[in-house]
XYZ file of C-alpha atoms in Angstrom:
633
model
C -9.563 31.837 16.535
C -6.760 34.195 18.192
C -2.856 33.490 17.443
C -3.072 32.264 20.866
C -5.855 29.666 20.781
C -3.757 28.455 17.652
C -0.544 28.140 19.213
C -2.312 26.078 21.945
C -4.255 23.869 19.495
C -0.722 23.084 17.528
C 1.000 22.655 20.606
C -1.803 20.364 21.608
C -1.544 18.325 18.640
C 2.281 17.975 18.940
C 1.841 16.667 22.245
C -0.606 13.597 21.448
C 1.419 12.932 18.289
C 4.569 13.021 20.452
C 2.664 10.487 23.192
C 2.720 8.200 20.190
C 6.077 8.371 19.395
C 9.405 6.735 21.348
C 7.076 3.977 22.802
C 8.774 0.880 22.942
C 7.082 -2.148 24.660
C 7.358 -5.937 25.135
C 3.739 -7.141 25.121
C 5.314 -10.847 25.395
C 6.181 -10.259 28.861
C 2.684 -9.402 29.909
C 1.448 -13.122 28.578
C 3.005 -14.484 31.528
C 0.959 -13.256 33.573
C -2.169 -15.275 33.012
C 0.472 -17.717 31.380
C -0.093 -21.576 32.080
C 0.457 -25.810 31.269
C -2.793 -25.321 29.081
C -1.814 -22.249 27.038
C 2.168 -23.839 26.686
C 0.787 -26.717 25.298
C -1.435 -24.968 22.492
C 1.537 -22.747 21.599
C 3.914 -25.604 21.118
C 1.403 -27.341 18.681
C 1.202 -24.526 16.652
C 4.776 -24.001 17.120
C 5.102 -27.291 15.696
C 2.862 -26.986 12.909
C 4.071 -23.767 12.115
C 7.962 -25.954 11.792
C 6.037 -28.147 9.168
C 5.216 -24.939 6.294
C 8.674 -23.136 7.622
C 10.968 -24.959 6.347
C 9.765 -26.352 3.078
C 9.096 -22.587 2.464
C 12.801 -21.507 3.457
C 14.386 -24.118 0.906
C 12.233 -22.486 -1.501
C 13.085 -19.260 -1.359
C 16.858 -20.371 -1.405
C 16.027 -21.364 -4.543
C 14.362 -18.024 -5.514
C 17.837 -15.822 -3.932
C 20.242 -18.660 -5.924
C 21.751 -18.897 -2.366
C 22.533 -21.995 -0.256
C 19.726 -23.155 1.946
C 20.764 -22.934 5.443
C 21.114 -18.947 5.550
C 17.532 -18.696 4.918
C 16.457 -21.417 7.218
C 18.410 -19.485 10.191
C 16.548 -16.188 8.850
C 13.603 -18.185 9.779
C 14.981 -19.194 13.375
C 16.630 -16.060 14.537
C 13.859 -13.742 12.963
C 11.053 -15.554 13.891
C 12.551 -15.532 18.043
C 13.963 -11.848 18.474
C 10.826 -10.280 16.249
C 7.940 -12.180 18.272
C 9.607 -10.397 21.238
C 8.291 -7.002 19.876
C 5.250 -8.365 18.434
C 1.847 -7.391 19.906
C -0.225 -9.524 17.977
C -0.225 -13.604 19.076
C -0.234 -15.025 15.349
C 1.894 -12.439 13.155
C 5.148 -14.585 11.656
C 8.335 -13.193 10.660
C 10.439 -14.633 8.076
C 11.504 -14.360 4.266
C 8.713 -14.051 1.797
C 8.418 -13.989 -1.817
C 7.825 -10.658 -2.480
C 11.405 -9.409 -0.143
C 13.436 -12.681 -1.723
C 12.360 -11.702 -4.890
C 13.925 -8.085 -4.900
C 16.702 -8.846 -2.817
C 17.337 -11.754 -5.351
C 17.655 -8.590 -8.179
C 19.500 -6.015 -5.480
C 21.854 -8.968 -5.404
C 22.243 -9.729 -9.196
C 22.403 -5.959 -9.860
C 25.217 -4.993 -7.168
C 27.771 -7.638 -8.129
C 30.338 -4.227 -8.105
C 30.022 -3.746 -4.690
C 32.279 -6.049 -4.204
C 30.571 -8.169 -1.224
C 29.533 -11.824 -1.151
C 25.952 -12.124 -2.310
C 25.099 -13.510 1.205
C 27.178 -10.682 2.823
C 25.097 -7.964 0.890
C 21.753 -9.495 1.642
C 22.829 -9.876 5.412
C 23.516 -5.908 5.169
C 21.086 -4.962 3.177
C 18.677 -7.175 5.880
C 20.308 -4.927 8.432
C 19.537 -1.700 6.851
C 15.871 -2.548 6.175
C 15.530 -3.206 10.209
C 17.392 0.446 11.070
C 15.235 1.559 8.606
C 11.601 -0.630 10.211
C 12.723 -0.028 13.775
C 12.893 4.142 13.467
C 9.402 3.821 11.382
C 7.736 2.325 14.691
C 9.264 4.882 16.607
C 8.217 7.475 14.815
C 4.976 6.341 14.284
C 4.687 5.721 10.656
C 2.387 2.464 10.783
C -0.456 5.098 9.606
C 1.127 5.843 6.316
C -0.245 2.585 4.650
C -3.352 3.770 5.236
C -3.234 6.515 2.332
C -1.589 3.828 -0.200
C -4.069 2.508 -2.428
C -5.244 -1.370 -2.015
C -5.310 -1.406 -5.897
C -1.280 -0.452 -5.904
C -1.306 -3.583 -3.259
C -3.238 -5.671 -5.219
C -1.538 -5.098 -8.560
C 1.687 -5.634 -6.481
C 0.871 -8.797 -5.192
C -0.220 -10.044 -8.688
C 2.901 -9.290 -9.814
C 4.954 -11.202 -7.182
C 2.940 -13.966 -8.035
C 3.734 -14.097 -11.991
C 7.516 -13.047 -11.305
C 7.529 -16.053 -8.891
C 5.821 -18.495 -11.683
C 8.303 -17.072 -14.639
C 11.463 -17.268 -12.308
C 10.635 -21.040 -11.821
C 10.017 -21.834 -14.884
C 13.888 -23.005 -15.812
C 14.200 -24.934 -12.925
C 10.919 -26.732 -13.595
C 11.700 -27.579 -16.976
C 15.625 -28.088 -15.915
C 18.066 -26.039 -17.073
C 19.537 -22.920 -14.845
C 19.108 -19.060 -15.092
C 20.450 -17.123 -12.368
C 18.579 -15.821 -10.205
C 17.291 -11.967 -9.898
C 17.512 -12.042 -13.771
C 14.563 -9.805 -15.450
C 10.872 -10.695 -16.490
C 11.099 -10.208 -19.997
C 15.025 -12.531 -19.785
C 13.648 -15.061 -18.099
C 10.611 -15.318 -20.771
C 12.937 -15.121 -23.878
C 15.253 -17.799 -21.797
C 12.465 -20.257 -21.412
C 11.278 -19.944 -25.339
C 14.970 -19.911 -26.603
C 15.027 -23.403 -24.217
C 11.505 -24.436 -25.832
C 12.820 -23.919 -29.313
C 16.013 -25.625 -29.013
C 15.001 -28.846 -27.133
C 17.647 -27.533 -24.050
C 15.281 -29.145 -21.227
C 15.279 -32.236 -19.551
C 11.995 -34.156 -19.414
C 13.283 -35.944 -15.904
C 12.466 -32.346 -14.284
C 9.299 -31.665 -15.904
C 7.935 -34.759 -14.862
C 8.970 -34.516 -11.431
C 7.806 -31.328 -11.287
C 4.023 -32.554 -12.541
C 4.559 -35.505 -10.360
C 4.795 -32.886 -7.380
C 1.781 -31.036 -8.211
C 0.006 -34.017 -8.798
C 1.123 -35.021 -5.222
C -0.291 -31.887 -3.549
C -3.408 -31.673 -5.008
C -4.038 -35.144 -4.281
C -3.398 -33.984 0.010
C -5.411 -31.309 -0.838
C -7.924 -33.162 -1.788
C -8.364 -36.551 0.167
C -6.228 -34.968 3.562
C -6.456 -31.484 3.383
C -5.656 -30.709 7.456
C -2.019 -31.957 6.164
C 0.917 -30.310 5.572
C 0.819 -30.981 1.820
C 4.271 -29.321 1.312
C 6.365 -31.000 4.000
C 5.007 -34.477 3.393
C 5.272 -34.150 -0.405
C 8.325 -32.821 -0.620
C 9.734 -35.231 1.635
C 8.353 -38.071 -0.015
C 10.111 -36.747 -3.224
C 13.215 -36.340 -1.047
C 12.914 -39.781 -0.131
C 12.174 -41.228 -3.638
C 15.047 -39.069 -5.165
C 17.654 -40.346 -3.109
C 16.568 -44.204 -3.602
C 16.584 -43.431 -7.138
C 20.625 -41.831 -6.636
C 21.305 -44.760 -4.852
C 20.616 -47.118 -7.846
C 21.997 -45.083 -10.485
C 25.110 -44.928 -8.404
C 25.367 -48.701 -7.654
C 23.158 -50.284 -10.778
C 23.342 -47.425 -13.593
C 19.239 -47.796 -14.592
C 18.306 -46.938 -17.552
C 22.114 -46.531 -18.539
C 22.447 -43.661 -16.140
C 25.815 -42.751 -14.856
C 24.636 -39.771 -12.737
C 21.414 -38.448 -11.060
C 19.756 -37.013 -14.068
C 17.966 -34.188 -12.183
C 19.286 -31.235 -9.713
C 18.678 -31.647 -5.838
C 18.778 -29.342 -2.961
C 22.347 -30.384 -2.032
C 23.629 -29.604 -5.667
C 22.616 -25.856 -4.375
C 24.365 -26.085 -1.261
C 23.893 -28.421 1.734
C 21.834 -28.474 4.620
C 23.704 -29.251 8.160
C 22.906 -28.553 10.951
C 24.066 -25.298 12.955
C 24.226 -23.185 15.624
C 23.409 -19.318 14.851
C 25.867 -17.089 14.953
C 26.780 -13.378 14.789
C 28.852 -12.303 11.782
C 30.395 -9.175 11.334
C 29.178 -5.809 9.299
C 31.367 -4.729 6.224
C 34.181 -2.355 7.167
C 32.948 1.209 7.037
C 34.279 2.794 4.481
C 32.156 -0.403 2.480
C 29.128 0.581 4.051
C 29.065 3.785 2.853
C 28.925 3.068 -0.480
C 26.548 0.196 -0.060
C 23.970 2.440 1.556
C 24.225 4.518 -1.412
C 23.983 1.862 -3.498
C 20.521 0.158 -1.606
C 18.855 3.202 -0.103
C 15.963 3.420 -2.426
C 15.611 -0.638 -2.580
C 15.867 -0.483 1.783
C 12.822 2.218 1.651
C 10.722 0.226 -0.756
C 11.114 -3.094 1.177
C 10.146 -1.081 4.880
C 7.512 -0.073 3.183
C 6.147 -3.287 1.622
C 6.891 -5.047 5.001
C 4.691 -1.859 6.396
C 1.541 -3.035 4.394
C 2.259 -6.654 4.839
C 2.459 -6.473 8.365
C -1.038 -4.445 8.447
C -2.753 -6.516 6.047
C -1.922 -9.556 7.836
C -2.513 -8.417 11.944
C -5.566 -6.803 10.679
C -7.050 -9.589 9.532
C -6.257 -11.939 11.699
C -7.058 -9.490 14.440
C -10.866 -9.024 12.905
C -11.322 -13.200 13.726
C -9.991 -12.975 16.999
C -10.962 -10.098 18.624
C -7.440 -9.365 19.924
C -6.869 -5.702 20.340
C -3.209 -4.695 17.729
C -0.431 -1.784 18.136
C 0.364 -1.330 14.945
C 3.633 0.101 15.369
C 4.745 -2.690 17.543
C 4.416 -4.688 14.892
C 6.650 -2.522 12.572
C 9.216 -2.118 15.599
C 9.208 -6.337 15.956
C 9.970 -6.557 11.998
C 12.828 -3.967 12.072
C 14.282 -6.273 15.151
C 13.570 -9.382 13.102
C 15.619 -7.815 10.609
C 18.306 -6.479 12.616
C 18.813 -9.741 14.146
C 19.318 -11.679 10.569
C 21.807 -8.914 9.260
C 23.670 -9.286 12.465
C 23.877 -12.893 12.022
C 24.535 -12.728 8.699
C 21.629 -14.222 7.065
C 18.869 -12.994 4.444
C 16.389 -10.087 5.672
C 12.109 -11.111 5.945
C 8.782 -9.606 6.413
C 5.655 -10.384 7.816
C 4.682 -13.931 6.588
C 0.453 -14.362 5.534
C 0.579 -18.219 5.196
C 2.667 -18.675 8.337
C 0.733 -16.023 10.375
C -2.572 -18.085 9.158
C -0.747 -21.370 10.193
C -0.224 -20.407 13.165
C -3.507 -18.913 14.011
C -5.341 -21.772 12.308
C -3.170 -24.012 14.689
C -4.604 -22.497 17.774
C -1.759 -20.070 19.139
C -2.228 -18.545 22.598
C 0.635 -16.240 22.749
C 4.259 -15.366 20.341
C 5.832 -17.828 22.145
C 4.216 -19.694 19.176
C 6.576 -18.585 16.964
C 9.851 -18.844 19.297
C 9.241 -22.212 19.813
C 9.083 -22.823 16.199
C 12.517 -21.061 15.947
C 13.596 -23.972 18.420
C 12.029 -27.204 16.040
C 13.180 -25.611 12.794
C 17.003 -26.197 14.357
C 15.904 -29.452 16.102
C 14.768 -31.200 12.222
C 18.058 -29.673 10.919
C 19.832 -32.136 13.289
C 17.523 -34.719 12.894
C 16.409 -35.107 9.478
C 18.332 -32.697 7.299
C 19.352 -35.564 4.964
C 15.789 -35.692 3.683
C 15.684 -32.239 2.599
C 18.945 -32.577 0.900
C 17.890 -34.886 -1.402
C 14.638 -32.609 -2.575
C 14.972 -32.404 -6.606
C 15.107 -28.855 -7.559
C 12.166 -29.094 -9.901
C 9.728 -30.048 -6.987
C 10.972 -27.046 -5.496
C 10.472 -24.571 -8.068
C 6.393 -26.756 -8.907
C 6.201 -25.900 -4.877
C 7.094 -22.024 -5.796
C 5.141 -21.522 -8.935
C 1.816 -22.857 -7.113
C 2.393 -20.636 -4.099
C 2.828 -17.769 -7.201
C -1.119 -18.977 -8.755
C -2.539 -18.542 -5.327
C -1.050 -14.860 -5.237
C -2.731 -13.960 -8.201
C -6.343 -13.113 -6.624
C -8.737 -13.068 -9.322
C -11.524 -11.597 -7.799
C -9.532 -8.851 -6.222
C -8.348 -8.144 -9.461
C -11.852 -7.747 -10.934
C -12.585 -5.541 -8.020
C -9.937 -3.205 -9.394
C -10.375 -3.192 -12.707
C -14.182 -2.744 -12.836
C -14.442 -0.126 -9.928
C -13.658 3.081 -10.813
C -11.160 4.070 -13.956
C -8.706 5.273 -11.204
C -8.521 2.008 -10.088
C -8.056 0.389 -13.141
C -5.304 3.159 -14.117
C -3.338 2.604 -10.869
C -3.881 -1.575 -11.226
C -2.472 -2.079 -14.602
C 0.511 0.515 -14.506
C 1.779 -1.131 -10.931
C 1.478 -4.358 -12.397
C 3.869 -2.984 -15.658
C 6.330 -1.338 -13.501
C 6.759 -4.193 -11.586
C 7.339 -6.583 -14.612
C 9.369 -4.777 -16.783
C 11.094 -2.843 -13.967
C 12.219 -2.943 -10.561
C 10.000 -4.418 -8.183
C 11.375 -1.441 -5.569
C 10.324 0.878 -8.452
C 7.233 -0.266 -8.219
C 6.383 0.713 -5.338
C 6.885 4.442 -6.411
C 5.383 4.697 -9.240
C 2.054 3.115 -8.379
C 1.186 5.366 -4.690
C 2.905 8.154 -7.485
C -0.117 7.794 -10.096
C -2.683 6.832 -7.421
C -1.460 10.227 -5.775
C -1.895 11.968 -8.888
C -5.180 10.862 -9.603
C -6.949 11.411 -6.505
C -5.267 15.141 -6.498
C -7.002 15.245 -10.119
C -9.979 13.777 -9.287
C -10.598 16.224 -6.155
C -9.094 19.541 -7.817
C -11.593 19.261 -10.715
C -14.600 22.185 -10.345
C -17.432 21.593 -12.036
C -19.363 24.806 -12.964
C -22.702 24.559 -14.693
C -24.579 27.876 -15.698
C -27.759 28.739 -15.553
C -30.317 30.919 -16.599
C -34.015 31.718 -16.425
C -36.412 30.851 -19.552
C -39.223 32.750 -21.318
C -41.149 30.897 -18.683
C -39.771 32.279 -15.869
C -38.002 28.894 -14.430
C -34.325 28.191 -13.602
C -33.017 25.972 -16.234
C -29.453 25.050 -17.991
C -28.599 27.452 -20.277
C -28.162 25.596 -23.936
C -26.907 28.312 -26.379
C -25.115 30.925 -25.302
C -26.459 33.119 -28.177
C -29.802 33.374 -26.024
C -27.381 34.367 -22.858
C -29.246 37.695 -21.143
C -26.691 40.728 -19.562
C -26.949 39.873 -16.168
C -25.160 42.538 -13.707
C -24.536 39.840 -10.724
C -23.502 36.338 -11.054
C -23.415 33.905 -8.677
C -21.283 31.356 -8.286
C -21.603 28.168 -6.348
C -18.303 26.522 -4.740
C -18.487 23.260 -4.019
C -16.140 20.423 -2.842
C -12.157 20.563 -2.000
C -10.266 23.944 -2.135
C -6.760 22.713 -1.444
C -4.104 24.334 -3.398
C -4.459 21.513 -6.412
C -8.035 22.966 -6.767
C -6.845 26.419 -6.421
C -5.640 27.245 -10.093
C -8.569 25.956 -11.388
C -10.596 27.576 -9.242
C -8.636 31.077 -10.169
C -8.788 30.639 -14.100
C -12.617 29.284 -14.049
C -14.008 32.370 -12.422
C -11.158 34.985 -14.136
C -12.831 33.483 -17.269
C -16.037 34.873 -15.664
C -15.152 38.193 -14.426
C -14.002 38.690 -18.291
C -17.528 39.767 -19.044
C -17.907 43.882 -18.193
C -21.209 43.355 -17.716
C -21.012 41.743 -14.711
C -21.058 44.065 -11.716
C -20.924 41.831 -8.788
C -19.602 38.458 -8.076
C -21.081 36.345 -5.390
C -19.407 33.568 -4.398
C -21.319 31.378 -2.422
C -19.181 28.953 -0.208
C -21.581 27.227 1.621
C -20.706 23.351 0.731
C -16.040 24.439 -0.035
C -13.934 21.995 2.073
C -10.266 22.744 3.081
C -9.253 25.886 2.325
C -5.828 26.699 2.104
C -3.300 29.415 1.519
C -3.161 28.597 -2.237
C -6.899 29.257 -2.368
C -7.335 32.386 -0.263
C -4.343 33.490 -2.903
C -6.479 33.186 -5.508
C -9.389 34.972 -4.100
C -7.501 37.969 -3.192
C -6.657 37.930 -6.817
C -9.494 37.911 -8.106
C -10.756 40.836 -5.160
C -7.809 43.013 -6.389
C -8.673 42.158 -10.295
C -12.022 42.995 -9.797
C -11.612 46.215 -7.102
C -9.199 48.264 -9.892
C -12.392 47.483 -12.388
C -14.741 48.795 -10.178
C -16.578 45.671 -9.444
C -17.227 43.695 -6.279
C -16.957 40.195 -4.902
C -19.199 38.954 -1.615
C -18.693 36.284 -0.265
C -22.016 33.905 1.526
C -22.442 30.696 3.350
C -19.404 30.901 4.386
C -19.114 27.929 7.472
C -16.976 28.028 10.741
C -13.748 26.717 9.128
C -13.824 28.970 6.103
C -14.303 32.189 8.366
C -11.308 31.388 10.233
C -8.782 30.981 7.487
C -10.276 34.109 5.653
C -9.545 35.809 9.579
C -6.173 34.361 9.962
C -5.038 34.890 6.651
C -6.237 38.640 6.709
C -8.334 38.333 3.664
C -11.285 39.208 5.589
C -10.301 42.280 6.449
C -9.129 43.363 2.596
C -12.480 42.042 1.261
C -14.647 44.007 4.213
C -16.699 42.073 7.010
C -19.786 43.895 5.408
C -19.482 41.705 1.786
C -18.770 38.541 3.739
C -22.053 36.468 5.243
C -21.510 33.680 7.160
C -24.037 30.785 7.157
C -27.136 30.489 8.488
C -29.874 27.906 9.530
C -31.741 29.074 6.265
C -29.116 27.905 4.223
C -30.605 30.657 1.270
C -30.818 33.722 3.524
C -26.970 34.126 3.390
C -27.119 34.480 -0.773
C -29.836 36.567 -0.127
C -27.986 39.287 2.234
C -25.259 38.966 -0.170
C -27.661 39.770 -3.054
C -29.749 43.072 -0.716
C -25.703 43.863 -0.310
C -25.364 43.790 -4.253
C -28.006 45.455 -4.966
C -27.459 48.784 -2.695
C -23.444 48.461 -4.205
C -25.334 48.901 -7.735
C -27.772 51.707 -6.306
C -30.579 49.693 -7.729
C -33.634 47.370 -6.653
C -33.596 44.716 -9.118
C -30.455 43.100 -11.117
C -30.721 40.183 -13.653
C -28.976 36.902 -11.609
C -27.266 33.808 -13.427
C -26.814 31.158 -11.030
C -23.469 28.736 -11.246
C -23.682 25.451 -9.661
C -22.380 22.120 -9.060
C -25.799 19.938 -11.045
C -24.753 16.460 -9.422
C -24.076 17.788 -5.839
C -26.931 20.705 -5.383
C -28.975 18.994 -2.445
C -33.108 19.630 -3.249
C -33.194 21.222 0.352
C -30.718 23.704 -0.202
C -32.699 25.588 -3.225
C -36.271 25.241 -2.038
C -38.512 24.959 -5.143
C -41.992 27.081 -4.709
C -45.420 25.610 -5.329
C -45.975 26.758 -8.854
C -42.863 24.271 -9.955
C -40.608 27.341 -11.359
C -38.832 29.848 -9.773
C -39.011 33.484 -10.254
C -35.828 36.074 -10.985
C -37.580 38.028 -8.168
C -36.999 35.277 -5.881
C -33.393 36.543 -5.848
C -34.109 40.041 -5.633
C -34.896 41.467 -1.936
């Protein structure tokens, strides 16, 4: 290929990546144009329905951030609306989720010296994660969550889901830790607590009373909303039970022995509104502060977002941009730091909801934005009387169904890899930061597939008193050969390179050996680390006197030894390309050894890849064995 033809194909290449780039779109608008009574109708069901899991869910995670309920519930409204506006996909939710309330619950509890109101810095740091979101989508960096590993996602996920069941733990058994406090805190907290008789047995029983509740739904009326209706028949029950403590003192109470949602801060209802940014000199050192925490969320909410649409895209058959759904979360989250409220993600049990509930179109989820503020004016007093301990026996059963058992076994049982990149996720993300997490699992799944792909396998062989090709055992009985070829197989990037380098220096060690043919018939992406180490090892062996050819060398692999110039240094008369006899190439390469040694026969050891060596590629003759003169032309 000419400098030219290169210059065109690069430029070509920057021009489709650049058509993908800067596209901003509002696929909502196009529903109206098939838009009707019919379709309204279905979307304000599941609208509906969708109100029913929201909001139960948005108390929860209030609980989770240790912040009053109605910033999250408005996270819910005003991300839900401005995000579906982006969104290409009908059924894809935005709101806060476990996994984001869970680390901004620690960024919170670990950047007290900021000197911002814990609402204030999740509001900003909800704001930054949108910038952050929004520029991904333009740039079109959906596609980078296809090279993460699931088992990093996976182990992840498992994670959230025990962090979730540990962090609810005092609030189910009644007494308070603050929130964003560590894994291995919280766990010393709740023995200390076991130890010294410091719970309260009026939690733990409403807490088993509330999972007793649900699974009973579950069972006998499982199309219900077993969250809403049990935790509002708890909220009901709990504030007929204040009522007669206050007025009748039972069982010698004086007070409500048990937390409720309004001893966390009180629902009311509201109108959204915007709130200002910190002053800038603030900001400056708060995006110091959360930069790394900001990049770790956008990228979470990157493989939530594609896990979810892609899913739910497979059952419906409708067609996805994925970067419109990063650009719709970046807006979501925009919109809630703007308003001063907590930041989200894409939301799987909401997004099912919704789907499950028959949505036509994301005005679904807008509409939803519009009941969520219609039941805080209606029946807010319900939700305030919610005991805290239901809560956190809502949030540790949402944490059990996280933890996917099978998927688990997948990873641990597939390849060691796997099971590597599974179990030291799931430790980062216990005993450190969740954000950190992140990191250091694609990190070690990185570093293992660049191991796993840079490893060369060389096997030598020899030929027996027999006269057949077999695996040389003890290298006492090794012969004097004068050529040696060498068999390259698999990925030549530039973590194989050094490898490659040392393996066949080791070789060319041996002064016996005359001429080194190094047959590249089945090497895969060459680079400039590579074709560094094979001008070496021509200039090592050239000052000895020796020779290295080159055969079955393939399109790609002439053109970087062309462009790189190494062709010409080696000579185009030691380098055969391949050919449709995929031996004949080794076999010019050995007449070309041959006439370099001024002699018709030279002893051969063959080096090749056991596992990979296809049965057509080394053709076996009818006596069974193969002969040394089978290599000599």
């Amino acid at each position: 290929m000419s400098v030219a033809e290169t210059v065109r194909e690069t430029l070509s290449d920057a021009q489709a990546l650049r058509a993908k780039m800067f596209r901003v779109s509002f696929p909502f608008v196009g529903e109206f144009r098939g838009y009707n009574w019919k379709r309204f109708r279905a979307d304000l069901v599941a609208g509906a329905t969708l109100t029913l899991v929201s909001v139960p869910q948005a108390i929860g995670f209030a609980l989770i951030l240790g912040l009053p309920p109605m910033p999250v519930i408005i996270s819910v409204v005003v991300g839900g609306f401005f995000s579906a506006l982006f969104f290409s996909s009908h059924y894809h939710v935005f709101g806060p989720t476990t996994s984001v309330c869970l680390i901004t619950a620690a960024t919170i509890s670990g950047n007290a010296n900021l000197g911002l109101h814990p609402l204030a810095l999740a509001a900003y740091l909800a704001f930054l994660i949108g910038v952050t979101q929004f520029l991904a989508g333009l740039f079109n960096f959906g596609e980078v969550t296809k090279f993460i590993s699931r088992s990093v996602v996976v182990a992840y996920t498992t994670a959230i889901g025990v962090l979730l069941i540990t962090s609810q733990g005092p609030n189910f058994m009644g007494f308070h830790v603050p929130a964003g406090e560590r894994f291995t805190t919280v766990l010393t907290k709740v023995v200390q607590a076991v130890r010294g008789d410091a719970f309260s047995w009026w939690a733990i029983g409403i807490g088993l009373l509330t999972l007793a509740i649900f699974e009973g739904i579950r069972r006998w009326r499982a199309s219900w909303p077993e969250a809403l209706i049990g935790l509002a028949v708890l909220g009901l029950a709990a504030r007929f039970f204040a009522d007669l403590v206050a007025r009748h003192h039972i069982f010698g109470l004086t007070a409500t022995p048990f937390l409720m949602v309004q001893d966390e801060g009180a629902l009311m209802a509201v109108i959204p509104r915007l709130e200002r940014l910190p002053s800038l000199a603030t900001q400056w050192d708060v995006v110091s502060q959360l930069s790394s925490t900001v990049i770790a969320i956008a990228i979470i909410g990157m493989l939530e977002a594609t896990a979810i649409t892609k899913s739910l895209a497979a059952k419906s058959g409708q067609p996805l941009e994925p970067n419109q759904e990063l650009l719709g979360m970046g807006v979501g989250n925009m919109a809630a730091g703007l308003f001063g409220v907590t930041p989200g993600s894409s939301s799987f049990t909401r997004s099912a909801v919704n789907y499950q509930s028959g949505a036509t179109s994301q005005l679904s989820s807008m509409l939803s934005s519009v009941v969520v503020l219609l039941i805080l004016f209606l029946v807010t007093p319900v939700f305030n009387y919610i005991p805290v301990a239901a809560l956190a026996a809502h949030l540790m059963r949402v944490g059990v169904r996280l933890i996917n058992k099978s998927q688990i076994r997948v990873c641990l049982r597939s390849t060691r890899s796997d099971a590597v990149v599974f179990a030291v996720t799931l430790g980062a993300a216990l005993f450190f930061k969740l954000e950190t997490a992140i990191y250091v699992g694609i990190g070690v799944a990185l570093v293992l597939f660049l191991q796993k792909t840079s490893t060369p396998s060389l096997v030598e062989y020899a030929f027996n008193e027999s006269g057949q090709l077999a695996e040389l055992q003890d290298p006492a009985a090794r012969s004097n050969p004068q050529i040696s070829i060498i068999h390259v197989e698999g990925e030549l990037y530039f973590g194989a390179a050094d490898l490659f380098q040392e393996e066949i220096r080791r070789l060319a060690e041996d002064a016996h050996i005359r001429v080194f043919i190094l047959r590249m018939k089945n090497a895969r992406h060459l680079d400039a680390s590579t074709v560094m180490a094979m001008e070496n090892l021509h200039d090592y062996l050239h000052r000895s006197g020796r020779y290295m050819l080159i055969s079955g060398c393939n399109t790609d692999v002439m053109n970087v030894l062309k462009n790189s110039g190494v062709l010409a240094q080696i000579g185009s008369e030691n380098v055969f390309p391949t050919e449709v006899n995929l031996t004949m190439s080794t076999k010019r390469a050995l007449k070309r050894a041959t006439d370099l040694l001024h002699t018709r026969k030279a002893d051969v050891r063959l080096f090749y890849n056991k596992k990979q060596e296809k049965a057509s590629d080394v053709p076996t003759p009818p006596g069974g064995g193969r002969s040394p003169d089978d290599y000599v032309i």
